[in-house]
Short mmCIF file of C-alpha atoms and ligand atoms in Angstrom, two decimals:
data_model
loop_
_atom_site.label_atom_id
_atom_site.label_comp_id
_atom_site.label_asym_id
_atom_site.label_seq_id
_atom_site.Cartn_x
_atom_site.Cartn_y
_atom_site.Cartn_z
CA MET A 1 25.65 -12.26 -3.56
CA THR A 2 24.48 -13.64 -7.59
CA GLU A 3 23.98 -17.26 -8.21
CA VAL A 4 22.90 -19.10 -11.16
CA LEU A 5 18.50 -19.12 -10.16
CA ALA A 6 16.93 -21.41 -12.96
CA PRO A 7 13.63 -21.35 -11.65
CA ARG A 8 10.69 -23.82 -12.22
CA ILE A 9 7.90 -20.96 -11.50
CA ALA A 10 7.25 -17.41 -13.38
CA VAL A 11 5.21 -15.12 -11.80
CA LEU A 12 3.55 -12.83 -14.95
CA VAL A 13 2.34 -8.99 -13.16
CA VAL A 14 0.28 -7.03 -14.90
CA ALA A 15 0.46 -3.47 -14.40
CA ALA A 16 -0.36 -2.29 -17.84
CA GLY A 17 -3.63 -0.73 -17.16
CA SER A 18 -4.42 2.71 -17.76
CA GLY A 19 -6.91 2.94 -13.79
CA THR A 20 -9.71 4.86 -16.09
CA ARG A 21 -11.95 3.74 -12.25
CA LEU A 22 -8.87 5.50 -10.18
CA GLY A 23 -9.00 8.21 -12.48
CA ALA A 24 -5.80 9.21 -10.49
CA GLY A 25 -4.50 10.62 -13.28
CA ALA A 26 -0.71 8.44 -14.15
CA PRO A 27 -1.90 4.33 -15.16
CA LYS A 28 -2.91 2.29 -11.73
CA ALA A 29 0.36 0.78 -10.98
CA PHE A 30 2.29 3.84 -10.83
CA VAL A 31 0.38 5.90 -8.32
CA GLY A 32 2.19 5.59 -4.57
CA LEU A 33 1.38 3.95 -2.04
CA ASP A 34 2.90 5.57 0.26
CA ARG A 35 7.23 6.64 -1.10
CA HIS A 36 6.52 3.26 -3.07
CA THR A 37 4.56 2.32 -5.99
CA ILE A 38 1.43 0.16 -6.12
CA LEU A 39 3.61 -2.14 -8.24
CA ARG A 40 6.80 -2.16 -6.36
CA HIS A 41 4.27 -3.22 -3.87
CA ALA A 42 2.64 -5.82 -5.20
CA LEU A 43 5.95 -6.70 -6.65
CA ARG A 44 7.44 -7.28 -2.37
CA GLY A 45 4.58 -10.25 -1.90
CA VAL A 46 6.10 -11.58 -5.22
CA PHE A 47 9.58 -11.47 -4.65
CA ALA A 48 8.71 -12.78 -0.44
CA GLY A 49 7.01 -15.96 -2.22
CA PRO A 50 9.00 -18.35 -4.23
CA LEU A 51 11.70 -18.45 -6.19
CA ALA A 52 10.25 -16.89 -9.29
CA GLN A 53 11.20 -15.90 -13.02
CA VAL A 54 9.22 -12.49 -13.01
CA VAL A 55 7.75 -10.53 -15.42
CA VAL A 56 6.30 -7.08 -15.25
CA VAL A 57 3.82 -6.10 -18.45
CA ALA A 58 4.10 -2.31 -18.53
CA PRO A 59 2.58 0.66 -20.29
CA ALA A 60 5.32 0.51 -23.17
CA ASP A 61 6.14 3.69 -22.19
CA ARG A 62 6.59 2.61 -18.36
CA VAL A 63 8.96 0.25 -19.20
CA GLY A 64 11.74 2.43 -17.49
CA GLU A 65 10.06 3.05 -14.36
CA ALA A 66 8.73 -0.84 -14.18
CA LEU A 67 12.04 -1.35 -14.28
CA THR A 68 13.38 0.17 -12.10
CA ASP A 69 10.65 -0.83 -9.51
CA ALA A 70 11.66 -4.02 -10.24
CA ARG A 71 15.24 -3.83 -9.76
CA GLU A 72 14.46 -2.83 -6.54
CA ALA A 73 12.35 -4.73 -5.19
CA ALA A 74 14.57 -8.28 -6.47
CA GLY A 75 17.52 -7.13 -4.73
CA ASP A 76 19.71 -10.71 -4.72
CA ARG A 77 17.22 -11.85 -8.06
CA GLU A 78 17.30 -9.20 -10.30
CA GLN A 79 18.62 -11.84 -13.11
CA LEU A 80 15.43 -13.06 -13.15
CA VAL A 81 13.56 -9.65 -13.29
CA SER A 82 12.39 -8.33 -16.87
CA VAL A 83 9.80 -6.18 -18.26
CA VAL A 84 6.92 -6.19 -21.27
CA PRO A 85 5.52 -4.01 -23.01
CA GLY A 86 1.51 -4.99 -22.72
CA GLY A 87 -1.34 -4.66 -24.81
CA ALA A 88 -4.87 -2.63 -25.30
CA THR A 89 -6.13 -5.37 -23.66
CA ARG A 90 -5.52 -7.51 -20.12
CA GLN A 91 -5.23 -10.21 -21.27
CA GLU A 92 -2.92 -9.80 -24.32
CA SER A 93 -1.02 -8.04 -21.36
CA VAL A 94 -1.15 -11.99 -20.51
CA ALA A 95 0.25 -12.96 -23.38
CA ALA A 96 3.20 -10.78 -23.58
CA GLY A 97 3.99 -11.55 -20.83
CA LEU A 98 3.55 -14.77 -21.63
CA ARG A 99 5.78 -15.09 -24.50
CA ARG A 100 8.70 -13.73 -22.27
CA VAL A 101 9.07 -16.95 -19.87
CA LEU A 102 11.89 -18.59 -19.59
CA PRO A 103 12.28 -22.54 -20.89
CA GLY A 104 12.35 -24.63 -17.35
CA VAL A 105 9.75 -23.00 -16.60
CA GLU A 106 6.69 -24.88 -15.41
CA ILE A 107 3.69 -23.00 -13.57
CA VAL A 108 3.35 -20.25 -14.36
CA LEU A 109 1.29 -17.08 -12.53
CA VAL A 110 -0.65 -14.31 -13.29
CA HIS A 111 -1.57 -11.70 -10.88
CA ASP A 112 -2.66 -8.36 -10.85
CA ALA A 113 -0.10 -5.45 -10.32
CA ALA A 114 -3.55 -4.21 -8.99
CA ARG A 115 -3.85 -6.18 -5.58
CA ALA A 116 -0.64 -5.47 -4.45
CA LEU A 117 -0.96 -5.95 -0.28
CA THR A 118 -1.36 -9.91 -1.43
CA PRO A 119 0.40 -11.49 1.16
CA PRO A 120 3.18 -14.08 -0.18
CA ALA A 121 0.75 -17.11 1.80
CA VAL A 122 -1.17 -17.13 -1.27
CA PHE A 123 1.31 -17.55 -3.56
CA ASP A 124 2.56 -20.47 -2.29
CA ARG A 125 -1.14 -21.72 -2.26
CA VAL A 126 -1.90 -21.09 -5.27
CA ILE A 127 0.97 -22.71 -6.01
CA ASP A 128 1.02 -26.09 -4.15
CA ALA A 129 -2.55 -26.17 -5.39
CA VAL A 130 -1.06 -26.86 -8.84
CA ASP A 131 1.42 -29.06 -7.73
CA ARG A 132 -1.30 -30.94 -6.72
CA THR A 133 -3.82 -31.35 -8.94
CA GLY A 134 -1.82 -31.26 -12.15
CA TRP A 135 -4.00 -27.72 -14.02
CA GLY A 136 -5.10 -24.53 -12.59
CA ALA A 137 -5.33 -23.06 -9.49
CA VAL A 138 -7.43 -19.91 -8.21
CA PRO A 139 -7.88 -18.11 -5.00
CA VAL A 140 -11.08 -17.20 -3.71
CA LEU A 141 -12.74 -16.40 -1.49
CA PRO A 142 -16.76 -17.33 0.14
CA VAL A 143 -19.50 -13.70 -1.01
CA ILE A 144 -20.52 -12.39 2.45
CA ASP A 145 -23.39 -9.98 0.26
CA THR A 146 -26.49 -11.75 0.07
CA ILE A 147 -26.69 -11.90 -3.77
CA LYS A 148 -29.94 -10.90 -5.79
CA ARG A 149 -31.07 -12.11 -9.78
CA VAL A 150 -31.97 -8.25 -10.62
CA GLU A 151 -33.95 -7.38 -14.61
CA GLY A 152 -33.63 -3.31 -14.05
CA ASP A 153 -35.25 -2.32 -11.37
CA ARG A 154 -37.05 -5.15 -10.37
CA ILE A 155 -35.53 -8.59 -8.00
CA THR A 156 -36.62 -11.85 -9.35
CA GLY A 157 -34.50 -13.81 -7.83
CA VAL A 158 -32.26 -15.04 -5.66
CA VAL A 159 -28.23 -17.00 -6.13
CA ASP A 160 -26.97 -19.64 -3.86
CA ARG A 161 -23.56 -17.50 -2.82
CA SER A 162 -22.40 -20.93 -0.06
CA GLN A 163 -21.66 -22.05 -4.81
CA LEU A 164 -20.55 -18.21 -5.20
CA GLY A 165 -16.70 -17.40 -4.49
CA ALA A 166 -15.18 -13.86 -5.60
CA ALA A 167 -12.43 -14.90 -7.70
CA GLN A 168 -8.50 -12.83 -6.60
CA THR A 169 -5.16 -13.15 -8.39
CA PRO A 170 -2.58 -14.95 -8.32
CA GLN A 171 -3.79 -18.10 -10.45
CA GLY A 172 -1.74 -20.56 -11.15
CA PHE A 173 -1.28 -23.12 -14.05
CA ARG A 174 1.27 -25.54 -15.81
CA ARG A 175 2.46 -23.54 -18.06
CA ASP A 176 1.83 -26.07 -21.01
CA VAL A 177 -1.26 -25.64 -20.05
CA LEU A 178 -1.85 -21.68 -20.10
CA VAL A 179 0.52 -21.69 -23.56
CA ALA A 180 -2.67 -24.04 -24.99
CA ALA A 181 -5.05 -22.10 -24.01
CA TYR A 182 -4.16 -18.78 -24.80
CA ALA A 183 -3.04 -19.51 -28.05
CA THR A 184 -6.58 -21.13 -29.34
CA ALA A 185 -8.37 -18.27 -27.13
CA ASP A 186 -10.94 -16.86 -28.93
CA GLY A 187 -12.73 -14.14 -27.78
CA GLU A 188 -11.70 -11.57 -24.34
CA PHE A 189 -12.23 -13.33 -20.99
CA THR A 190 -12.44 -11.33 -17.47
CA ASP A 191 -9.06 -13.55 -15.76
CA ASP A 192 -7.49 -16.63 -16.84
CA ALA A 193 -8.64 -19.11 -14.92
CA ALA A 194 -11.85 -18.30 -16.95
CA LEU A 195 -10.47 -18.57 -20.55
CA VAL A 196 -8.31 -22.09 -19.01
CA ALA A 197 -11.63 -23.42 -18.34
CA GLU A 198 -12.78 -22.97 -21.52
CA ALA A 199 -10.51 -25.09 -23.31
CA GLY A 200 -11.75 -27.43 -21.07
CA HIS A 201 -9.23 -27.90 -17.77
CA PRO A 202 -10.72 -28.36 -13.73
CA LEU A 203 -9.09 -25.83 -11.66
CA ALA A 204 -8.41 -25.87 -8.09
CA ALA A 205 -9.82 -23.08 -5.59
CA VAL A 206 -7.69 -22.09 -3.34
CA GLN A 207 -8.41 -20.00 -0.30
CA GLY A 208 -7.64 -16.33 -1.00
CA ASP A 209 -7.37 -13.57 1.50
CA PRO A 210 -8.88 -10.29 2.10
CA LEU A 211 -5.80 -7.97 1.93
CA ALA A 212 -5.48 -9.74 -1.49
CA PHE A 213 -8.06 -7.12 -2.50
CA LYS A 214 -7.99 -5.12 -6.01
CA ILE A 215 -7.16 -1.66 -5.59
CA THR A 216 -9.66 -0.37 -8.70
CA THR A 217 -11.56 2.70 -7.19
CA PRO A 218 -10.32 5.52 -5.07
CA ALA A 219 -11.59 3.98 -1.46
CA ASP A 220 -9.51 0.66 -2.18
CA LEU A 221 -6.48 3.17 -2.90
CA GLU A 222 -7.97 5.19 0.74
CA ARG A 223 -7.65 1.99 2.31
CA ALA A 224 -4.28 0.66 0.35
CA ARG A 225 -3.02 3.29 2.08
CA ALA A 226 -4.19 3.37 5.09
CA LEU A 227 -2.79 -0.27 5.76
CA VAL A 228 0.65 0.11 3.78
CA ALA A 229 1.09 2.91 6.45
CA ASP A 230 1.28 0.22 9.18
CA SER A 231 3.52 -1.67 7.77
CA PRO A 232 5.98 -0.17 4.72
CA ILE A 233 8.61 -1.49 2.86
CA PRO A 234 12.18 -0.91 4.80
CA PRO A 235 14.49 1.07 3.40
CA VAL A 236 16.55 -0.63 0.22
CA GLY A 237 19.87 -2.31 1.19
CA GLY A 238 18.48 -5.03 3.98
CA SER A 239 20.21 -7.92 3.98
CA GLY A 240 18.88 -9.94 0.52
CA GLY A 241 18.42 -13.51 0.37
CA ILE A 242 16.06 -15.70 -0.67
CA VAL A 243 13.85 -16.98 0.32
CA MET A 244 12.44 -20.69 -0.15
CA ALA A 245 9.54 -21.64 -0.97
CA ASP A 246 9.26 -24.02 2.24
CA GLY A 247 9.94 -20.50 3.78
CA ALA A 248 12.79 -21.05 5.44
CA THR A 249 15.46 -18.97 4.08
CA VAL A 250 19.21 -18.60 2.85
CA ASP A 251 21.81 -16.38 2.12
CA GLY A 252 20.54 -14.34 4.83
CA ALA A 253 17.21 -12.82 5.79
CA GLY A 254 14.35 -13.04 3.08
CA ALA A 255 14.95 -8.96 1.24
CA GLU A 256 12.32 -7.55 3.36
CA ALA A 257 11.40 -9.45 6.27
CA ALA A 258 15.23 -8.83 7.93
CA ALA A 259 16.02 -5.58 9.57
CA PRO A 260 17.01 -2.77 7.26
CA ALA A 261 20.48 -1.18 7.34
CA ALA A 262 20.64 2.72 7.30
CA GLU A 263 19.63 3.73 3.57
CA PRO A 264 22.71 4.83 1.96
CA GLY A 265 23.43 8.81 0.70
CA PRO A 266 21.42 11.66 1.92
CA ALA A 267 18.30 9.74 2.61
CA ALA A 268 20.26 8.03 5.81
CA GLY A 269 18.06 10.76 8.60
CA ARG A 270 15.29 9.25 7.36
CA ARG A 271 11.82 7.65 9.16
CA PRO A 272 11.92 4.25 7.37
CA GLY A 273 8.88 3.98 4.87
CA SER A 274 8.27 7.76 5.17
CA ARG A 275 8.31 8.67 1.67
CA PRO A 276 11.25 11.97 0.64
CA PRO A 277 9.86 15.43 -0.73
CA ARG A 278 9.84 15.62 -4.62
CA VAL A 279 10.51 18.90 -6.69
CA GLY A 280 8.73 19.92 -10.37
CA LEU A 281 10.18 21.90 -12.56
CA GLY A 282 7.34 24.25 -14.91
CA THR A 283 8.26 27.16 -17.40
CA ASP A 284 6.20 28.92 -20.16
CA VAL A 285 6.49 31.42 -22.68
CA HIS A 286 3.04 33.14 -24.04
CA ALA A 287 3.50 36.25 -26.78
CA PHE A 288 1.26 39.32 -25.77
CA SER A 289 -1.43 39.44 -29.29
CA ASP A 290 -4.19 42.31 -30.03
CA GLY A 291 -6.87 42.82 -28.17
CA GLY A 292 -8.69 40.87 -25.13
CA THR A 293 -7.46 41.69 -21.70
CA LEU A 294 -4.14 39.81 -19.66
CA TRP A 295 -4.44 37.53 -17.33
CA LEU A 296 -1.79 36.86 -15.38
CA ALA A 297 -0.80 34.98 -12.96
CA GLY A 298 -4.10 34.45 -11.95
CA LEU A 299 -6.03 37.90 -11.82
CA GLU A 300 -7.34 40.30 -14.71
CA TRP A 301 -4.85 43.07 -15.38
CA PRO A 302 -6.90 45.90 -17.30
CA GLY A 303 -5.75 48.12 -19.64
CA GLU A 304 -2.74 45.64 -20.60
CA PRO A 305 -2.57 43.94 -24.04
CA ALA A 306 -3.41 39.89 -23.88
CA LEU A 307 -1.45 36.46 -24.18
CA ALA A 308 -2.27 34.53 -27.15
CA GLY A 309 -2.61 30.81 -26.15
CA HIS A 310 -5.30 27.59 -25.97
CA SER A 311 -6.58 29.13 -22.51
CA ASP A 312 -5.98 33.15 -21.42
CA GLY A 313 -1.84 32.57 -21.96
CA ASP A 314 -1.64 32.40 -18.36
CA ALA A 315 1.93 31.55 -18.37
CA VAL A 316 2.56 32.02 -14.88
CA ALA A 317 -0.13 29.21 -14.41
CA HIS A 318 0.75 27.26 -16.98
CA ALA A 319 4.07 26.60 -15.66
CA VAL A 320 3.34 26.38 -11.84
CA VAL A 321 1.52 23.66 -13.25
CA ASP A 322 3.78 22.14 -15.35
CA ALA A 323 6.04 22.53 -12.26
CA LEU A 324 3.90 19.83 -10.05
CA LEU A 325 2.76 17.70 -12.63
CA SER A 326 6.94 17.47 -12.94
CA ALA A 327 6.81 15.84 -9.55
CA ALA A 328 4.11 13.86 -8.92
CA GLY A 329 5.67 12.54 -11.74
CA LEU A 330 2.48 13.55 -13.49
CA GLY A 331 3.36 15.05 -17.00
CA ASP A 332 2.56 18.38 -18.37
CA ILE A 333 -0.15 20.12 -18.32
CA GLY A 334 -0.87 19.05 -22.49
CA THR A 335 -0.54 15.16 -20.92
CA HIS A 336 -4.16 16.44 -18.70
CA PHE A 337 -5.57 19.67 -20.12
CA GLY A 338 -5.72 18.87 -24.45
CA THR A 339 -7.89 19.53 -26.94
CA ASP A 340 -9.39 16.20 -25.01
CA ARG A 341 -10.68 18.61 -22.39
CA PRO A 342 -12.81 21.49 -24.19
CA GLU A 343 -13.85 23.19 -20.50
CA PHE A 344 -10.37 23.89 -20.30
CA ALA A 345 -9.59 26.07 -23.41
CA GLY A 346 -10.50 29.30 -21.82
CA ALA A 347 -10.12 28.71 -18.39
CA HIS A 348 -8.36 30.95 -16.17
CA ALA A 349 -6.04 30.06 -13.47
CA ASP A 350 -8.33 28.63 -10.27
CA ALA A 351 -9.65 26.22 -12.71
CA PHE A 352 -6.05 24.98 -14.11
CA LEU A 353 -4.26 24.52 -10.55
CA ALA A 354 -7.46 23.53 -8.37
CA GLU A 355 -8.12 20.19 -11.08
CA THR A 356 -4.67 19.78 -10.38
CA ASP A 357 -4.45 20.03 -6.66
CA ARG A 358 -6.83 17.10 -7.84
CA LEU A 359 -4.66 15.51 -9.48
CA VAL A 360 -2.20 15.65 -7.32
CA ARG A 361 -3.71 14.74 -4.03
CA ALA A 362 -4.98 11.81 -5.91
CA ALA A 363 -1.76 10.24 -6.51
CA GLY A 364 -0.67 11.40 -2.77
CA TRP A 365 0.64 14.65 -2.67
CA ALA A 366 0.29 17.23 -1.31
CA VAL A 367 2.39 20.72 -2.29
CA GLY A 368 4.43 21.94 0.35
CA ASN A 369 4.62 25.15 -1.52
CA VAL A 370 5.58 26.75 -5.34
CA ALA A 371 7.84 29.66 -6.30
CA VAL A 372 7.52 31.07 -9.65
CA GLN A 373 9.08 33.98 -11.25
CA VAL A 374 7.88 36.10 -14.70
CA GLN A 375 10.38 37.53 -16.09
CA ALA A 376 8.80 40.77 -18.06
CA GLN A 377 8.31 43.94 -19.88
CA ARG A 378 5.31 44.27 -18.77
CA PRO A 379 2.91 44.44 -16.85
CA ARG A 380 4.99 45.81 -13.48
CA PHE A 381 3.91 43.62 -10.73
CA ALA A 382 5.24 45.37 -7.48
CA ALA A 383 2.21 46.53 -7.09
CA ARG A 384 -0.30 43.89 -7.26
CA ARG A 385 2.82 40.80 -6.17
CA ALA A 386 0.70 40.03 -2.99
CA GLU A 387 -2.33 39.75 -5.38
CA ALA A 388 -0.74 37.43 -7.60
CA GLU A 389 0.91 35.48 -4.08
CA ALA A 390 -3.23 35.23 -2.37
CA ALA A 391 -4.85 34.42 -6.02
CA LEU A 392 -2.85 31.64 -6.89
CA SER A 393 -2.20 30.02 -2.81
CA ARG A 394 -6.24 29.94 -2.88
CA ALA A 395 -6.26 28.34 -6.07
CA LEU A 396 -3.93 26.01 -4.38
CA GLY A 397 -6.12 24.94 -1.66
CA GLY A 398 -3.94 27.19 0.54
CA ALA A 399 -0.76 25.77 0.02
CA PRO A 400 1.59 29.17 -0.30
CA VAL A 401 2.92 30.63 -3.13
CA SER A 402 6.07 33.25 -3.49
CA VAL A 403 5.87 35.29 -7.34
CA SER A 404 8.92 37.70 -8.05
CA ALA A 405 9.10 39.25 -11.08
CA THR A 406 12.57 40.56 -13.33
CA THR A 407 12.77 42.38 -16.58
CA THR A 408 15.78 41.05 -18.27
CA ASP A 409 17.69 44.65 -19.48
CA GLY A 410 16.25 45.25 -22.54
CA LEU A 411 17.38 41.78 -23.89
CA GLY A 412 15.58 38.28 -25.49
CA PHE A 413 11.75 38.62 -26.22
CA THR A 414 10.36 39.70 -22.99
CA GLY A 415 12.71 42.79 -22.94
CA ARG A 416 11.35 43.23 -26.77
CA ALA A 417 7.96 43.13 -24.51
CA GLU A 418 6.77 41.10 -26.85
CA GLY A 419 6.20 38.19 -24.98
CA VAL A 420 6.18 36.76 -21.07
CA GLN A 421 8.35 33.72 -19.01
CA ALA A 422 7.77 31.99 -17.12
CA PHE A 423 9.62 29.50 -14.27
CA ALA A 424 7.81 27.66 -11.28
CA VAL A 425 9.67 25.56 -9.11
CA ALA A 426 7.40 23.12 -6.72
CA LEU A 427 7.86 20.71 -3.67
CA LEU A 428 5.29 17.79 -2.76
CA VAL A 429 5.43 16.25 0.24
CA PRO A 430 3.54 13.04 1.04
CA ALA A 431 0.09 13.62 1.67
N1 CTP B 501 -3.96 -4.68 -16.82
C1 CTP B 501 -3.20 -5.18 -18.44
N2 CTP B 501 -3.13 -4.74 -19.10
C2 CTP B 501 -4.04 -4.42 -20.05
C3 CTP B 501 -4.98 -3.63 -19.18
C4 CTP B 501 -5.27 -4.15 -17.73
O1 CTP B 501 -1.80 -4.82 -18.11
N3 CTP B 501 -4.89 -4.00 -20.99
C5 CTP B 501 -3.81 -4.93 -15.71
C6 CTP B 501 -3.85 -3.88 -14.07
O2 CTP B 501 -2.54 -3.06 -14.80
C7 CTP B 501 -4.00 -4.62 -13.39
C8 CTP B 501 -4.86 -5.84 -13.90
O3 CTP B 501 -4.75 -5.66 -15.24
O4 CTP B 501 -2.83 -5.06 -12.71
C9 CTP B 501 -6.31 -5.58 -13.05
O5 CTP B 501 -7.28 -5.05 -14.32
P1 CTP B 501 -7.68 -4.18 -13.80
O6 CTP B 501 -7.94 -3.88 -12.11
O7 CTP B 501 -9.14 -3.50 -14.62
O8 CTP B 501 -7.33 -2.35 -14.28
P2 CTP B 501 -6.60 -1.10 -15.29
O9 CTP B 501 -7.48 -1.89 -16.60
O10 CTP B 501 -5.66 -0.35 -15.70
O11 CTP B 501 -7.84 -0.37 -14.43
P3 CTP B 501 -9.18 0.23 -14.96
O12 CTP B 501 -9.82 -0.73 -15.75
O13 CTP B 501 -10.51 1.23 -14.05
O14 CTP B 501 -9.00 1.12 -16.13
MG1 MG B 502 -9.64 -3.22 -16.93
#
């Protein structure tokens, strides 16, 4: 059902960071927790809260992907969702989102996509506090550890932890207060509360939630994955409906809370919440060059002419790398092994494949299998095919790799023995 929605609340979900500390090979918000991304999980919490305009701030090259996640999470509220490209800093990203807030909105919440498992109750507490106090509100958790003042390798004092709180998001503000504070902000602030406080406004503290932790490091990602494994997002196709601020629902039950209808199409038989496997495709071409030794399919081929290339020219290995990265949605070989990684300049297949395996694992996948075909006049693969399969498989942590080879009846550049071409497909399964 479509209805005209005029929310008085907007939630900016900032998801434009690169996730440097996570090091998962993709912008953090687009790394998978299960079959869904961090962003999609964050949006689940947002849409389970009160009716609100939702502005997702995404990296410029991920706007389309973010829109897909946002629309899926929004259900009936699709017309309240927009995605805008972010900036170089979190502060710039928030400013970009702020410019998209609808005219009638009175309260703006700013939320880190990286706090993907934040319970909807935290949103409610923040909104209540902004309504009550008229300024802004920040969810905080008590600091558990004893905090020391440290200078170099010396403890120089103790900080009274009863006066400390660890700030989380969503942080909520009266819209005019936040807009004015951003307009006059001078310098970079670590969060919106600091920026608004600097502008001279008082802020309320409300109770945070341990589940609102920020996914920052690989250990945080593991923890989040373990938590969602116990409570996955139901498949699309639930009853939809709007959850009101007081927790009551209209037009059916809450979209995520309701018992899910069967997922349509070929995925219908899938276990609810399980991620489907993903396939990827990769090809590569290298020309024969003068001098050197041939490296192909992870093997050295004495007596055969070498292939030209940035590394050892192993077109088979490079096609496999591209197929794996494509399956994981992590870009291609140029994204990860460009000239900024000189350690791969002369590297062989084992180094490329091991690093690719690490990247796809970090994104939550395991290699199901890989099939690669090489089209080449030479070398003759028949005698060494099993050896090549074993070498490639070893580099991928033991995943099955099949290698086949063919000639092209004398046609084309491979037929004229000017170079080789390889085609690979890869299947990834949820790790
Ligand atoms: N963020 C953003 N735009 C930026 C930087 C950060 O929208 N230019 C968002 C992130 O996507 C994240 C939130 O701000 O949801 C908190 O930032 P952080 O946890 O630091 O994420 P990243 O900056 O992506 O991670 P890192 O600092 O490790 O690179
Ligand atoms: Mg950051």
